Amino acid sequence: EIQLTQSPSFLSASVGERVTITCRASQGILSYLTWYQQKPGKAPKILIYGASTLQSGVPSRFSGSGSGTEFTLTISSLQPEDFATYYCQQLNTYPLTFGGGTQVEIK
Amino acid sequence: EVQLVQSGAEVKKPGESLKISCKGSGDNFGSYSIVWVRQMPGKGLEWMGIIHPDDSDTTYSPSFQGQVTFSVDKSISTAFLQWNSLKASDTAIYYCARLWGPYYYGSGSYHRNFPYYYYGVDVWGQGTTVTVSS
Protein backbone atom coordinates (compact mmCIF):
# COMPACT_ATOMS: atom_id res chain seq x y z
CA GLU A 1 0.00 0.00 0.00
CA ILE A 2 1.35 3.42 -0.97
CA GLN A 3 1.56 5.86 1.95
CA LEU A 4 1.08 9.58 1.35
CA THR A 5 2.51 12.01 3.88
CA GLN A 6 1.29 15.58 3.80
CA SER A 7 3.06 18.49 5.41
CA PRO A 8 2.34 20.55 7.26
CA SER A 9 -0.72 18.99 8.87
CA PHE A 10 -1.84 22.44 9.98
CA LEU A 11 -1.00 25.90 8.78
CA SER A 12 -2.15 29.35 9.72
CA ALA A 13 -2.03 32.00 7.01
CA SER A 14 -3.40 35.42 6.15
CA VAL A 15 -5.57 36.44 3.23
CA GLY A 16 -3.33 37.25 0.29
CA GLU A 17 -0.49 34.98 1.40
CA ARG A 18 1.09 32.35 -0.82
CA VAL A 19 0.60 28.87 0.61
CA THR A 20 2.35 25.62 -0.30
CA ILE A 21 1.35 22.14 0.82
CA THR A 22 3.56 19.12 0.21
CA CYS A 23 2.55 15.50 -0.38
CA ARG A 24 5.22 12.79 -0.37
CA ALA A 25 4.58 9.26 -1.61
CA SER A 26 6.26 6.19 -0.14
CA GLN A 27 7.08 5.02 -3.67
CA GLY A 28 7.01 6.57 -7.12
CA ILE A 29 3.57 7.29 -8.52
CA LEU A 30 4.57 9.18 -11.69
CA SER A 31 1.97 11.98 -11.95
CA TYR A 32 -1.03 10.01 -10.69
CA LEU A 33 -1.90 12.42 -7.91
CA THR A 34 -5.09 14.35 -7.26
CA TRP A 35 -5.78 17.17 -4.80
CA TYR A 36 -9.08 17.84 -3.02
CA GLN A 37 -10.45 20.60 -0.85
CA GLN A 38 -12.88 19.85 1.96
CA LYS A 39 -14.80 22.44 3.95
CA PRO A 40 -16.41 21.58 7.31
CA GLY A 41 -19.60 19.60 6.94
CA LYS A 42 -19.17 19.22 3.19
CA ALA A 43 -17.98 16.54 0.81
CA PRO A 44 -14.54 17.02 -0.73
CA LYS A 45 -14.14 18.84 -4.04
CA ILE A 46 -11.58 17.96 -6.69
CA LEU A 47 -9.07 20.73 -7.43
CA ILE A 48 -6.23 19.25 -9.45
CA TYR A 49 -5.63 15.91 -11.15
CA GLY A 50 -2.65 14.41 -12.91
CA ALA A 51 -0.53 16.35 -10.41
CA SER A 52 -0.88 19.63 -12.29
CA THR A 53 -4.12 19.82 -14.32
CA LEU A 54 -6.64 22.26 -12.91
CA GLN A 55 -10.17 20.89 -12.74
CA SER A 56 -12.70 22.93 -14.71
CA GLY A 57 -14.14 25.76 -12.65
CA VAL A 58 -11.33 25.84 -10.09
CA PRO A 59 -9.71 29.28 -9.69
CA SER A 60 -6.32 29.73 -11.30
CA ARG A 61 -4.72 30.73 -7.97
CA PHE A 62 -4.55 26.97 -7.31
CA SER A 63 -1.71 25.08 -8.96
CA GLY A 64 -0.05 21.71 -8.57
CA SER A 65 3.36 20.37 -9.45
CA GLY A 66 5.60 17.39 -8.94
CA SER A 67 6.09 13.83 -10.08
CA GLY A 68 7.50 10.63 -8.70
CA THR A 69 7.38 10.93 -4.93
CA GLU A 70 7.11 14.64 -4.18
CA PHE A 71 4.20 16.90 -5.02
CA THR A 72 3.04 20.37 -4.08
CA LEU A 73 -0.23 22.26 -4.05
CA THR A 74 0.18 26.03 -4.15
CA ILE A 75 -2.39 28.73 -3.54
CA SER A 76 -0.86 31.88 -4.96
CA SER A 77 -2.97 34.35 -2.99
CA LEU A 78 -5.09 32.88 -0.23
CA GLN A 79 -8.73 33.97 -0.28
CA PRO A 80 -11.27 33.77 2.56
CA GLU A 81 -13.08 30.90 0.83
CA ASP A 82 -9.87 28.84 0.69
CA PHE A 83 -9.78 28.14 4.40
CA ALA A 84 -10.39 24.40 4.41
CA THR A 85 -8.63 21.04 4.66
CA TYR A 86 -6.70 19.81 1.66
CA TYR A 87 -6.02 16.16 0.80
CA CYS A 88 -3.86 14.46 -1.79
CA GLN A 89 -4.77 11.07 -3.26
CA GLN A 90 -2.69 8.68 -5.32
CA LEU A 91 -4.22 6.84 -8.28
CA ASN A 92 -1.16 4.80 -9.22
CA THR A 93 -2.09 1.56 -7.47
CA TYR A 94 -4.98 -0.05 -5.61
CA PRO A 95 -5.79 0.51 -2.84
CA LEU A 96 -6.12 4.19 -3.61
CA THR A 97 -4.86 6.14 -0.62
CA PHE A 98 -5.21 9.67 0.72
CA GLY A 99 -2.78 11.83 2.57
CA GLY A 100 -3.59 12.74 6.14
CA GLY A 101 -4.78 16.22 5.23
CA THR A 102 -3.59 19.79 5.73
CA GLN A 103 -5.88 22.15 7.58
CA VAL A 104 -5.51 25.77 6.46
CA GLU A 105 -6.77 28.30 8.99
CA ILE A 106 -6.95 32.06 9.21
CA LYS A 107 -4.10 33.80 10.99
CA GLU B 1 -25.43 16.89 -14.38
CA VAL B 2 -24.42 13.73 -12.53
CA GLN B 3 -25.66 13.57 -8.94
CA LEU B 4 -25.31 11.04 -6.16
CA VAL B 5 -27.88 11.18 -3.35
CA GLN B 6 -27.27 9.12 -0.25
CA SER B 7 -29.68 7.77 2.34
CA GLY B 8 -30.14 9.51 5.66
CA ALA B 9 -28.30 9.34 8.94
CA GLU B 10 -28.44 6.10 10.93
CA VAL B 11 -28.10 5.34 14.63
CA LYS B 12 -27.46 1.71 15.41
CA LYS B 13 -26.33 -0.54 18.25
CA PRO B 14 -23.21 -2.71 18.14
CA GLY B 15 -23.91 -6.03 16.47
CA GLU B 16 -26.76 -4.71 14.33
CA SER B 17 -26.74 -4.84 10.54
CA LEU B 18 -27.05 -1.87 8.23
CA LYS B 19 -27.33 -1.12 4.51
CA ILE B 20 -26.98 2.45 3.25
CA SER B 21 -27.68 3.59 -0.28
CA CYS B 22 -26.39 5.92 -2.95
CA LYS B 23 -28.66 6.78 -5.89
CA GLY B 24 -27.18 8.09 -9.10
CA SER B 25 -28.84 10.31 -11.68
CA GLY B 26 -27.95 12.35 -14.72
CA ASP B 27 -25.91 9.87 -16.74
CA ASN B 28 -25.51 6.19 -17.55
CA PHE B 29 -25.14 4.72 -14.05
CA GLY B 30 -23.84 1.48 -15.51
CA SER B 31 -20.75 3.21 -16.85
CA TYR B 32 -19.82 4.74 -13.49
CA SER B 33 -17.10 3.56 -11.17
CA ILE B 34 -18.45 4.07 -7.66
CA VAL B 35 -16.09 4.37 -4.72
CA TRP B 36 -16.87 4.45 -1.02
CA VAL B 37 -14.89 6.67 1.33
CA ARG B 38 -14.97 6.71 5.13
CA GLN B 39 -14.33 9.73 7.30
CA MET B 40 -14.22 9.03 11.01
CA PRO B 41 -15.07 11.91 13.38
CA GLY B 42 -12.46 14.65 13.07
CA LYS B 43 -10.25 12.49 10.86
CA GLY B 44 -9.15 12.21 7.25
CA LEU B 45 -10.45 10.37 4.22
CA GLU B 46 -10.07 6.60 3.80
CA TRP B 47 -10.71 4.79 0.52
CA MET B 48 -12.81 1.69 1.15
CA GLY B 49 -13.03 0.30 -2.36
CA ILE B 50 -14.68 0.47 -5.75
CA ILE B 51 -17.62 -1.17 -7.49
CA HIS B 52 -18.56 -1.09 -11.15
CA PRO B 53 -22.35 -1.06 -11.48
CA ASP B 54 -22.43 -2.69 -14.92
CA ASP B 55 -21.32 -6.06 -13.58
CA SER B 56 -20.80 -5.47 -9.83
CA ASP B 57 -17.07 -6.09 -10.20
CA THR B 58 -15.58 -5.00 -6.87
CA THR B 59 -12.18 -4.21 -5.36
CA TYR B 60 -11.92 -3.67 -1.62
CA SER B 61 -9.17 -1.94 0.26
CA PRO B 62 -7.41 -4.56 2.42
CA SER B 63 -8.40 -2.49 5.46
CA PHE B 64 -12.09 -3.04 4.69
CA GLN B 65 -12.05 -6.47 3.03
CA GLY B 66 -14.40 -8.77 4.93
CA GLN B 67 -15.74 -5.91 7.04
CA VAL B 68 -18.24 -4.45 4.56
CA THR B 69 -20.02 -5.46 1.37
CA PHE B 70 -20.65 -3.34 -1.71
CA SER B 71 -23.56 -4.08 -4.01
CA VAL B 72 -25.53 -2.45 -6.77
CA ASP B 73 -29.06 -2.53 -8.17
CA LYS B 74 -28.56 -1.19 -11.65
CA SER B 75 -32.32 -1.15 -12.32
CA ILE B 76 -32.71 1.67 -9.80
CA SER B 77 -29.27 3.24 -10.34
CA THR B 78 -28.35 2.63 -6.71
CA ALA B 79 -25.24 1.42 -4.96
CA PHE B 80 -25.24 0.02 -1.46
CA LEU B 81 -22.78 -0.32 1.43
CA GLN B 82 -23.62 -3.01 3.97
CA TRP B 83 -22.44 -4.18 7.36
CA ASN B 84 -23.52 -7.49 8.95
CA SER B 85 -22.40 -6.64 12.47
CA LEU B 86 -21.60 -3.05 13.31
CA LYS B 87 -18.95 -1.98 15.80
CA ALA B 88 -18.59 1.32 17.62
CA SER B 89 -15.51 1.94 15.50
CA ASP B 90 -17.74 2.02 12.39
CA THR B 91 -19.04 5.40 13.55
CA ALA B 92 -18.21 7.75 10.69
CA ILE B 93 -19.47 9.62 7.66
CA TYR B 94 -19.57 7.43 4.58
CA TYR B 95 -19.39 8.99 1.15
CA CYS B 96 -20.19 7.38 -2.15
CA ALA B 97 -18.55 9.06 -5.10
CA ARG B 98 -17.81 8.65 -8.78
CA LEU B 99 -14.27 7.91 -9.86
CA TRP B 100 -13.90 9.78 -13.12
CA GLY B 101 -11.62 9.89 -16.09
CA PRO B 102 -11.49 10.15 -19.87
CA TYR B 103 -12.36 6.53 -20.72
CA TYR B 104 -15.37 4.25 -20.77
CA TYR B 105 -15.45 2.23 -17.55
CA GLY B 106 -18.45 0.01 -18.08
CA SER B 107 -18.51 -3.74 -18.55
CA GLY B 108 -15.61 -5.03 -20.59
CA SER B 109 -13.55 -1.89 -20.09
CA TYR B 110 -9.81 -2.46 -20.10
CA HIS B 111 -9.08 0.88 -18.50
CA ARG B 112 -11.10 0.34 -15.33
CA ASN B 113 -8.68 -2.35 -14.19
CA PHE B 114 -5.97 0.23 -13.61
CA PRO B 115 -6.52 3.21 -11.30
CA TYR B 116 -4.10 5.41 -13.27
CA TYR B 117 -6.65 5.57 -16.08
CA TYR B 118 -8.82 7.70 -13.80
CA TYR B 119 -8.37 11.34 -12.86
CA GLY B 120 -10.02 11.30 -9.45
CA VAL B 121 -13.39 11.69 -7.78
CA ASP B 122 -15.46 14.38 -9.47
CA VAL B 123 -18.91 13.79 -7.98
CA TRP B 124 -19.59 13.06 -4.32
CA GLY B 125 -22.71 12.12 -2.45
CA GLN B 126 -23.65 14.30 0.49
CA GLY B 127 -22.45 11.65 2.96
CA THR B 128 -24.32 9.35 5.33
CA THR B 129 -23.55 9.66 9.02
CA VAL B 130 -23.53 6.31 10.79
CA THR B 131 -23.45 6.32 14.57
CA VAL B 132 -22.94 3.03 16.41
CA SER B 133 -23.48 3.24 20.14
CA SER B 134 -24.93 1.08 22.86
mmCIF file of C-alpha atoms in Angstrom:
data_model
loop_
_atom_site.group_PDB
_atom_site.id
_atom_site.type_symbol
_atom_site.label_atom_id
_atom_site.label_comp_id
_atom_site.label_asym_id
_atom_site.label_seq_id
_atom_site.Cartn_x
_atom_site.Cartn_y
_atom_site.Cartn_z
ATOM 1 C CA GLU A 1 0.000 0.000 0.000
ATOM 2 C CA ILE A 2 1.355 3.417 -0.968
ATOM 3 C CA GLN A 3 1.557 5.860 1.946
ATOM 4 C CA LEU A 4 1.077 9.580 1.351
ATOM 5 C CA THR A 5 2.508 12.007 3.884
ATOM 6 C CA GLN A 6 1.288 15.575 3.804
ATOM 7 C CA SER A 7 3.063 18.491 5.408
ATOM 8 C CA PRO A 8 2.341 20.548 7.259
ATOM 9 C CA SER A 9 -0.715 18.990 8.873
ATOM 10 C CA PHE A 10 -1.845 22.438 9.977
ATOM 11 C CA LEU A 11 -0.998 25.904 8.782
ATOM 12 C CA SER A 12 -2.146 29.347 9.724
ATOM 13 C CA ALA A 13 -2.028 32.004 7.006
ATOM 14 C CA SER A 14 -3.402 35.416 6.155
ATOM 15 C CA VAL A 15 -5.572 36.435 3.227
ATOM 16 C CA GLY A 16 -3.329 37.252 0.293
ATOM 17 C CA GLU A 17 -0.490 34.976 1.400
ATOM 18 C CA ARG A 18 1.094 32.347 -0.820
ATOM 19 C CA VAL A 19 0.602 28.873 0.614
ATOM 20 C CA THR A 20 2.353 25.622 -0.297
ATOM 21 C CA ILE A 21 1.349 22.141 0.820
ATOM 22 C CA THR A 22 3.560 19.117 0.213
ATOM 23 C CA CYS A 23 2.550 15.503 -0.383
ATOM 24 C CA ARG A 24 5.218 12.788 -0.369
ATOM 25 C CA ALA A 25 4.576 9.256 -1.613
ATOM 26 C CA SER A 26 6.263 6.189 -0.145
ATOM 27 C CA GLN A 27 7.083 5.018 -3.670
ATOM 28 C CA GLY A 28 7.006 6.567 -7.122
ATOM 29 C CA ILE A 29 3.568 7.294 -8.518
ATOM 30 C CA LEU A 30 4.569 9.180 -11.690
ATOM 31 C CA SER A 31 1.973 11.978 -11.952
ATOM 32 C CA TYR A 32 -1.028 10.014 -10.694
ATOM 33 C CA LEU A 33 -1.901 12.421 -7.908
ATOM 34 C CA THR A 34 -5.094 14.353 -7.260
ATOM 35 C CA TRP A 35 -5.784 17.173 -4.800
ATOM 36 C CA TYR A 36 -9.077 17.840 -3.019
ATOM 37 C CA GLN A 37 -10.449 20.600 -0.848
ATOM 38 C CA GLN A 38 -12.884 19.848 1.960
ATOM 39 C CA LYS A 39 -14.803 22.440 3.954
ATOM 40 C CA PRO A 40 -16.411 21.584 7.308
ATOM 41 C CA GLY A 41 -19.603 19.598 6.940
ATOM 42 C CA LYS A 42 -19.170 19.216 3.192
ATOM 43 C CA ALA A 43 -17.976 16.536 0.812
ATOM 44 C CA PRO A 44 -14.536 17.025 -0.732
ATOM 45 C CA LYS A 45 -14.137 18.840 -4.044
ATOM 46 C CA ILE A 46 -11.582 17.960 -6.691
ATOM 47 C CA LEU A 47 -9.070 20.733 -7.433
ATOM 48 C CA ILE A 48 -6.233 19.249 -9.453
ATOM 49 C CA TYR A 49 -5.627 15.907 -11.152
ATOM 50 C CA GLY A 50 -2.649 14.411 -12.915
ATOM 51 C CA ALA A 51 -0.527 16.349 -10.411
ATOM 52 C CA SER A 52 -0.878 19.630 -12.292
ATOM 53 C CA THR A 53 -4.120 19.822 -14.325
ATOM 54 C CA LEU A 54 -6.637 22.257 -12.907
ATOM 55 C CA GLN A 55 -10.167 20.888 -12.740
ATOM 56 C CA SER A 56 -12.701 22.928 -14.709
ATOM 57 C CA GLY A 57 -14.139 25.763 -12.652
ATOM 58 C CA VAL A 58 -11.332 25.841 -10.093
ATOM 59 C CA PRO A 59 -9.714 29.278 -9.690
ATOM 60 C CA SER A 60 -6.321 29.731 -11.301
ATOM 61 C CA ARG A 61 -4.718 30.726 -7.971
ATOM 62 C CA PHE A 62 -4.550 26.966 -7.315
ATOM 63 C CA SER A 63 -1.714 25.080 -8.960
ATOM 64 C CA GLY A 64 -0.049 21.708 -8.569
ATOM 65 C CA SER A 65 3.359 20.366 -9.447
ATOM 66 C CA GLY A 66 5.605 17.391 -8.939
ATOM 67 C CA SER A 67 6.088 13.834 -10.076
ATOM 68 C CA GLY A 68 7.497 10.629 -8.698
ATOM 69 C CA THR A 69 7.382 10.926 -4.929
ATOM 70 C CA GLU A 70 7.105 14.640 -4.181
ATOM 71 C CA PHE A 71 4.197 16.905 -5.018
ATOM 72 C CA THR A 72 3.041 20.373 -4.079
ATOM 73 C CA LEU A 73 -0.226 22.256 -4.053
ATOM 74 C CA THR A 74 0.179 26.029 -4.154
ATOM 75 C CA ILE A 75 -2.392 28.725 -3.538
ATOM 76 C CA SER A 76 -0.861 31.881 -4.963
ATOM 77 C CA SER A 77 -2.970 34.351 -2.993
ATOM 78 C CA LEU A 78 -5.092 32.880 -0.231
ATOM 79 C CA GLN A 79 -8.729 33.973 -0.284
ATOM 80 C CA PRO A 80 -11.272 33.767 2.565
ATOM 81 C CA GLU A 81 -13.082 30.898 0.834
ATOM 82 C CA ASP A 82 -9.874 28.843 0.690
ATOM 83 C CA PHE A 83 -9.782 28.141 4.402
ATOM 84 C CA ALA A 84 -10.393 24.396 4.414
ATOM 85 C CA THR A 85 -8.634 21.045 4.663
ATOM 86 C CA TYR A 86 -6.696 19.806 1.656
ATOM 87 C CA TYR A 87 -6.024 16.157 0.796
ATOM 88 C CA CYS A 88 -3.856 14.465 -1.789
ATOM 89 C CA GLN A 89 -4.769 11.075 -3.259
ATOM 90 C CA GLN A 90 -2.689 8.678 -5.323
ATOM 91 C CA LEU A 91 -4.216 6.839 -8.277
ATOM 92 C CA ASN A 92 -1.165 4.798 -9.222
ATOM 93 C CA THR A 93 -2.090 1.563 -7.466
ATOM 94 C CA TYR A 94 -4.981 -0.049 -5.613
ATOM 95 C CA PRO A 95 -5.793 0.514 -2.844
ATOM 96 C CA LEU A 96 -6.116 4.191 -3.609
ATOM 97 C CA THR A 97 -4.855 6.145 -0.624
ATOM 98 C CA PHE A 98 -5.215 9.669 0.721
ATOM 99 C CA GLY A 99 -2.776 11.828 2.574
ATOM 100 C CA GLY A 100 -3.591 12.735 6.144
ATOM 101 C CA GLY A 101 -4.781 16.218 5.226
ATOM 102 C CA THR A 102 -3.589 19.795 5.727
ATOM 103 C CA GLN A 103 -5.882 22.149 7.576
ATOM 104 C CA VAL A 104 -5.509 25.773 6.458
ATOM 105 C CA GLU A 105 -6.765 28.299 8.986
ATOM 106 C CA ILE A 106 -6.947 32.061 9.211
ATOM 107 C CA LYS A 107 -4.096 33.804 10.994
ATOM 108 C CA GLU B 1 -25.430 16.886 -14.376
ATOM 109 C CA VAL B 2 -24.422 13.731 -12.533
ATOM 110 C CA GLN B 3 -25.664 13.568 -8.944
ATOM 111 C CA LEU B 4 -25.314 11.036 -6.155
ATOM 112 C CA VAL B 5 -27.875 11.184 -3.349
ATOM 113 C CA GLN B 6 -27.265 9.117 -0.247
ATOM 114 C CA SER B 7 -29.681 7.773 2.344
ATOM 115 C CA GLY B 8 -30.144 9.513 5.655
ATOM 116 C CA ALA B 9 -28.298 9.336 8.945
ATOM 117 C CA GLU B 10 -28.441 6.104 10.926
ATOM 118 C CA VAL B 11 -28.104 5.344 14.631
ATOM 119 C CA LYS B 12 -27.463 1.706 15.409
ATOM 120 C CA LYS B 13 -26.332 -0.538 18.252
ATOM 121 C CA PRO B 14 -23.213 -2.706 18.138
ATOM 122 C CA GLY B 15 -23.910 -6.031 16.470
ATOM 123 C CA GLU B 16 -26.756 -4.711 14.329
ATOM 124 C CA SER B 17 -26.743 -4.841 10.539
ATOM 125 C CA LEU B 18 -27.053 -1.870 8.227
ATOM 126 C CA LYS B 19 -27.327 -1.121 4.513
ATOM 127 C CA ILE B 20 -26.978 2.449 3.247
ATOM 128 C CA SER B 21 -27.685 3.590 -0.281
ATOM 129 C CA CYS B 22 -26.390 5.924 -2.952
ATOM 130 C CA LYS B 23 -28.664 6.781 -5.889
ATOM 131 C CA GLY B 24 -27.182 8.095 -9.097
ATOM 132 C CA SER B 25 -28.838 10.312 -11.676
ATOM 133 C CA GLY B 26 -27.951 12.345 -14.718
ATOM 134 C CA ASP B 27 -25.911 9.867 -16.735
ATOM 135 C CA ASN B 28 -25.511 6.194 -17.547
ATOM 136 C CA PHE B 29 -25.140 4.721 -14.048
ATOM 137 C CA GLY B 30 -23.838 1.482 -15.507
ATOM 138 C CA SER B 31 -20.749 3.206 -16.853
ATOM 139 C CA TYR B 32 -19.819 4.739 -13.490
ATOM 140 C CA SER B 33 -17.105 3.560 -11.173
ATOM 141 C CA ILE B 34 -18.451 4.071 -7.657
ATOM 142 C CA VAL B 35 -16.089 4.371 -4.724
ATOM 143 C CA TRP B 36 -16.870 4.446 -1.024
ATOM 144 C CA VAL B 37 -14.891 6.672 1.334
ATOM 145 C CA ARG B 38 -14.966 6.709 5.129
ATOM 146 C CA GLN B 39 -14.333 9.729 7.300
ATOM 147 C CA MET B 40 -14.216 9.030 11.010
ATOM 148 C CA PRO B 41 -15.068 11.905 13.382
ATOM 149 C CA GLY B 42 -12.463 14.648 13.073
ATOM 150 C CA LYS B 43 -10.246 12.486 10.860
ATOM 151 C CA GLY B 44 -9.152 12.207 7.254
ATOM 152 C CA LEU B 45 -10.446 10.374 4.215
ATOM 153 C CA GLU B 46 -10.067 6.600 3.804
ATOM 154 C CA TRP B 47 -10.712 4.789 0.522
ATOM 155 C CA MET B 48 -12.812 1.686 1.147
ATOM 156 C CA GLY B 49 -13.032 0.297 -2.358
ATOM 157 C CA ILE B 50 -14.676 0.471 -5.752
ATOM 158 C CA ILE B 51 -17.624 -1.169 -7.494
ATOM 159 C CA HIS B 52 -18.562 -1.092 -11.155
ATOM 160 C CA PRO B 53 -22.354 -1.060 -11.476
ATOM 161 C CA ASP B 54 -22.434 -2.694 -14.925
ATOM 162 C CA ASP B 55 -21.323 -6.060 -13.581
ATOM 163 C CA SER B 56 -20.805 -5.471 -9.827
ATOM 164 C CA ASP B 57 -17.072 -6.091 -10.196
ATOM 165 C CA THR B 58 -15.582 -4.999 -6.868
ATOM 166 C CA THR B 59 -12.179 -4.212 -5.362
ATOM 167 C CA TYR B 60 -11.922 -3.671 -1.621
ATOM 168 C CA SER B 61 -9.166 -1.942 0.255
ATOM 169 C CA PRO B 62 -7.414 -4.565 2.420
ATOM 170 C CA SER B 63 -8.401 -2.490 5.464
ATOM 171 C CA PHE B 64 -12.085 -3.043 4.693
ATOM 172 C CA GLN B 65 -12.054 -6.469 3.026
ATOM 173 C CA GLY B 66 -14.403 -8.769 4.932
ATOM 174 C CA GLN B 67 -15.740 -5.907 7.041
ATOM 175 C CA VAL B 68 -18.237 -4.446 4.564
ATOM 176 C CA THR B 69 -20.018 -5.463 1.366
ATOM 177 C CA PHE B 70 -20.648 -3.340 -1.708
ATOM 178 C CA SER B 71 -23.562 -4.081 -4.008
ATOM 179 C CA VAL B 72 -25.531 -2.447 -6.767
ATOM 180 C CA ASP B 73 -29.055 -2.532 -8.168
ATOM 181 C CA LYS B 74 -28.560 -1.189 -11.654
ATOM 182 C CA SER B 75 -32.315 -1.148 -12.317
ATOM 183 C CA ILE B 76 -32.714 1.670 -9.799
ATOM 184 C CA SER B 77 -29.270 3.243 -10.335
ATOM 185 C CA THR B 78 -28.352 2.632 -6.713
ATOM 186 C CA ALA B 79 -25.241 1.417 -4.956
ATOM 187 C CA PHE B 80 -25.241 0.023 -1.455
ATOM 188 C CA LEU B 81 -22.785 -0.322 1.428
ATOM 189 C CA GLN B 82 -23.622 -3.007 3.971
ATOM 190 C CA TRP B 83 -22.442 -4.183 7.361
ATOM 191 C CA ASN B 84 -23.515 -7.487 8.951
ATOM 192 C CA SER B 85 -22.402 -6.644 12.470
ATOM 193 C CA LEU B 86 -21.596 -3.051 13.313
ATOM 194 C CA LYS B 87 -18.949 -1.981 15.799
ATOM 195 C CA ALA B 88 -18.587 1.319 17.623
ATOM 196 C CA SER B 89 -15.507 1.943 15.496
ATOM 197 C CA ASP B 90 -17.740 2.024 12.392
ATOM 198 C CA THR B 91 -19.045 5.400 13.549
ATOM 199 C CA ALA B 92 -18.214 7.745 10.685
ATOM 200 C CA ILE B 93 -19.469 9.622 7.665
ATOM 201 C CA TYR B 94 -19.571 7.428 4.577
ATOM 202 C CA TYR B 95 -19.394 8.991 1.149
ATOM 203 C CA CYS B 96 -20.193 7.384 -2.152
ATOM 204 C CA ALA B 97 -18.545 9.058 -5.097
ATOM 205 C CA ARG B 98 -17.814 8.650 -8.775
ATOM 206 C CA LEU B 99 -14.272 7.908 -9.863
ATOM 207 C CA TRP B 100 -13.903 9.779 -13.125
ATOM 208 C CA GLY B 101 -11.619 9.887 -16.094
ATOM 209 C CA PRO B 102 -11.489 10.145 -19.873
ATOM 210 C CA TYR B 103 -12.363 6.535 -20.721
ATOM 211 C CA TYR B 104 -15.374 4.254 -20.775
ATOM 212 C CA TYR B 105 -15.447 2.232 -17.548
ATOM 213 C CA GLY B 106 -18.454 0.015 -18.082
ATOM 214 C CA SER B 107 -18.507 -3.735 -18.553
ATOM 215 C CA GLY B 108 -15.609 -5.026 -20.593
ATOM 216 C CA SER B 109 -13.555 -1.887 -20.093
ATOM 217 C CA TYR B 110 -9.812 -2.460 -20.104
ATOM 218 C CA HIS B 111 -9.083 0.881 -18.501
ATOM 219 C CA ARG B 112 -11.098 0.341 -15.334
ATOM 220 C CA ASN B 113 -8.680 -2.353 -14.195
ATOM 221 C CA PHE B 114 -5.969 0.227 -13.606
ATOM 222 C CA PRO B 115 -6.520 3.210 -11.303
ATOM 223 C CA TYR B 116 -4.103 5.412 -13.273
ATOM 224 C CA TYR B 117 -6.653 5.569 -16.084
ATOM 225 C CA TYR B 118 -8.819 7.702 -13.801
ATOM 226 C CA TYR B 119 -8.371 11.335 -12.855
ATOM 227 C CA GLY B 120 -10.018 11.297 -9.447
ATOM 228 C CA VAL B 121 -13.393 11.695 -7.784
ATOM 229 C CA ASP B 122 -15.459 14.380 -9.475
ATOM 230 C CA VAL B 123 -18.906 13.793 -7.978
ATOM 231 C CA TRP B 124 -19.587 13.064 -4.316
ATOM 232 C CA GLY B 125 -22.713 12.122 -2.446
ATOM 233 C CA GLN B 126 -23.647 14.298 0.491
ATOM 234 C CA GLY B 127 -22.454 11.652 2.961
ATOM 235 C CA THR B 128 -24.322 9.354 5.329
ATOM 236 C CA THR B 129 -23.548 9.664 9.022
ATOM 237 C CA VAL B 130 -23.533 6.313 10.788
ATOM 238 C CA THR B 131 -23.448 6.322 14.574
ATOM 239 C CA VAL B 132 -22.937 3.030 16.408
ATOM 240 C CA SER B 133 -23.484 3.244 20.141
ATOM 241 C CA SER B 134 -24.934 1.085 22.857
#
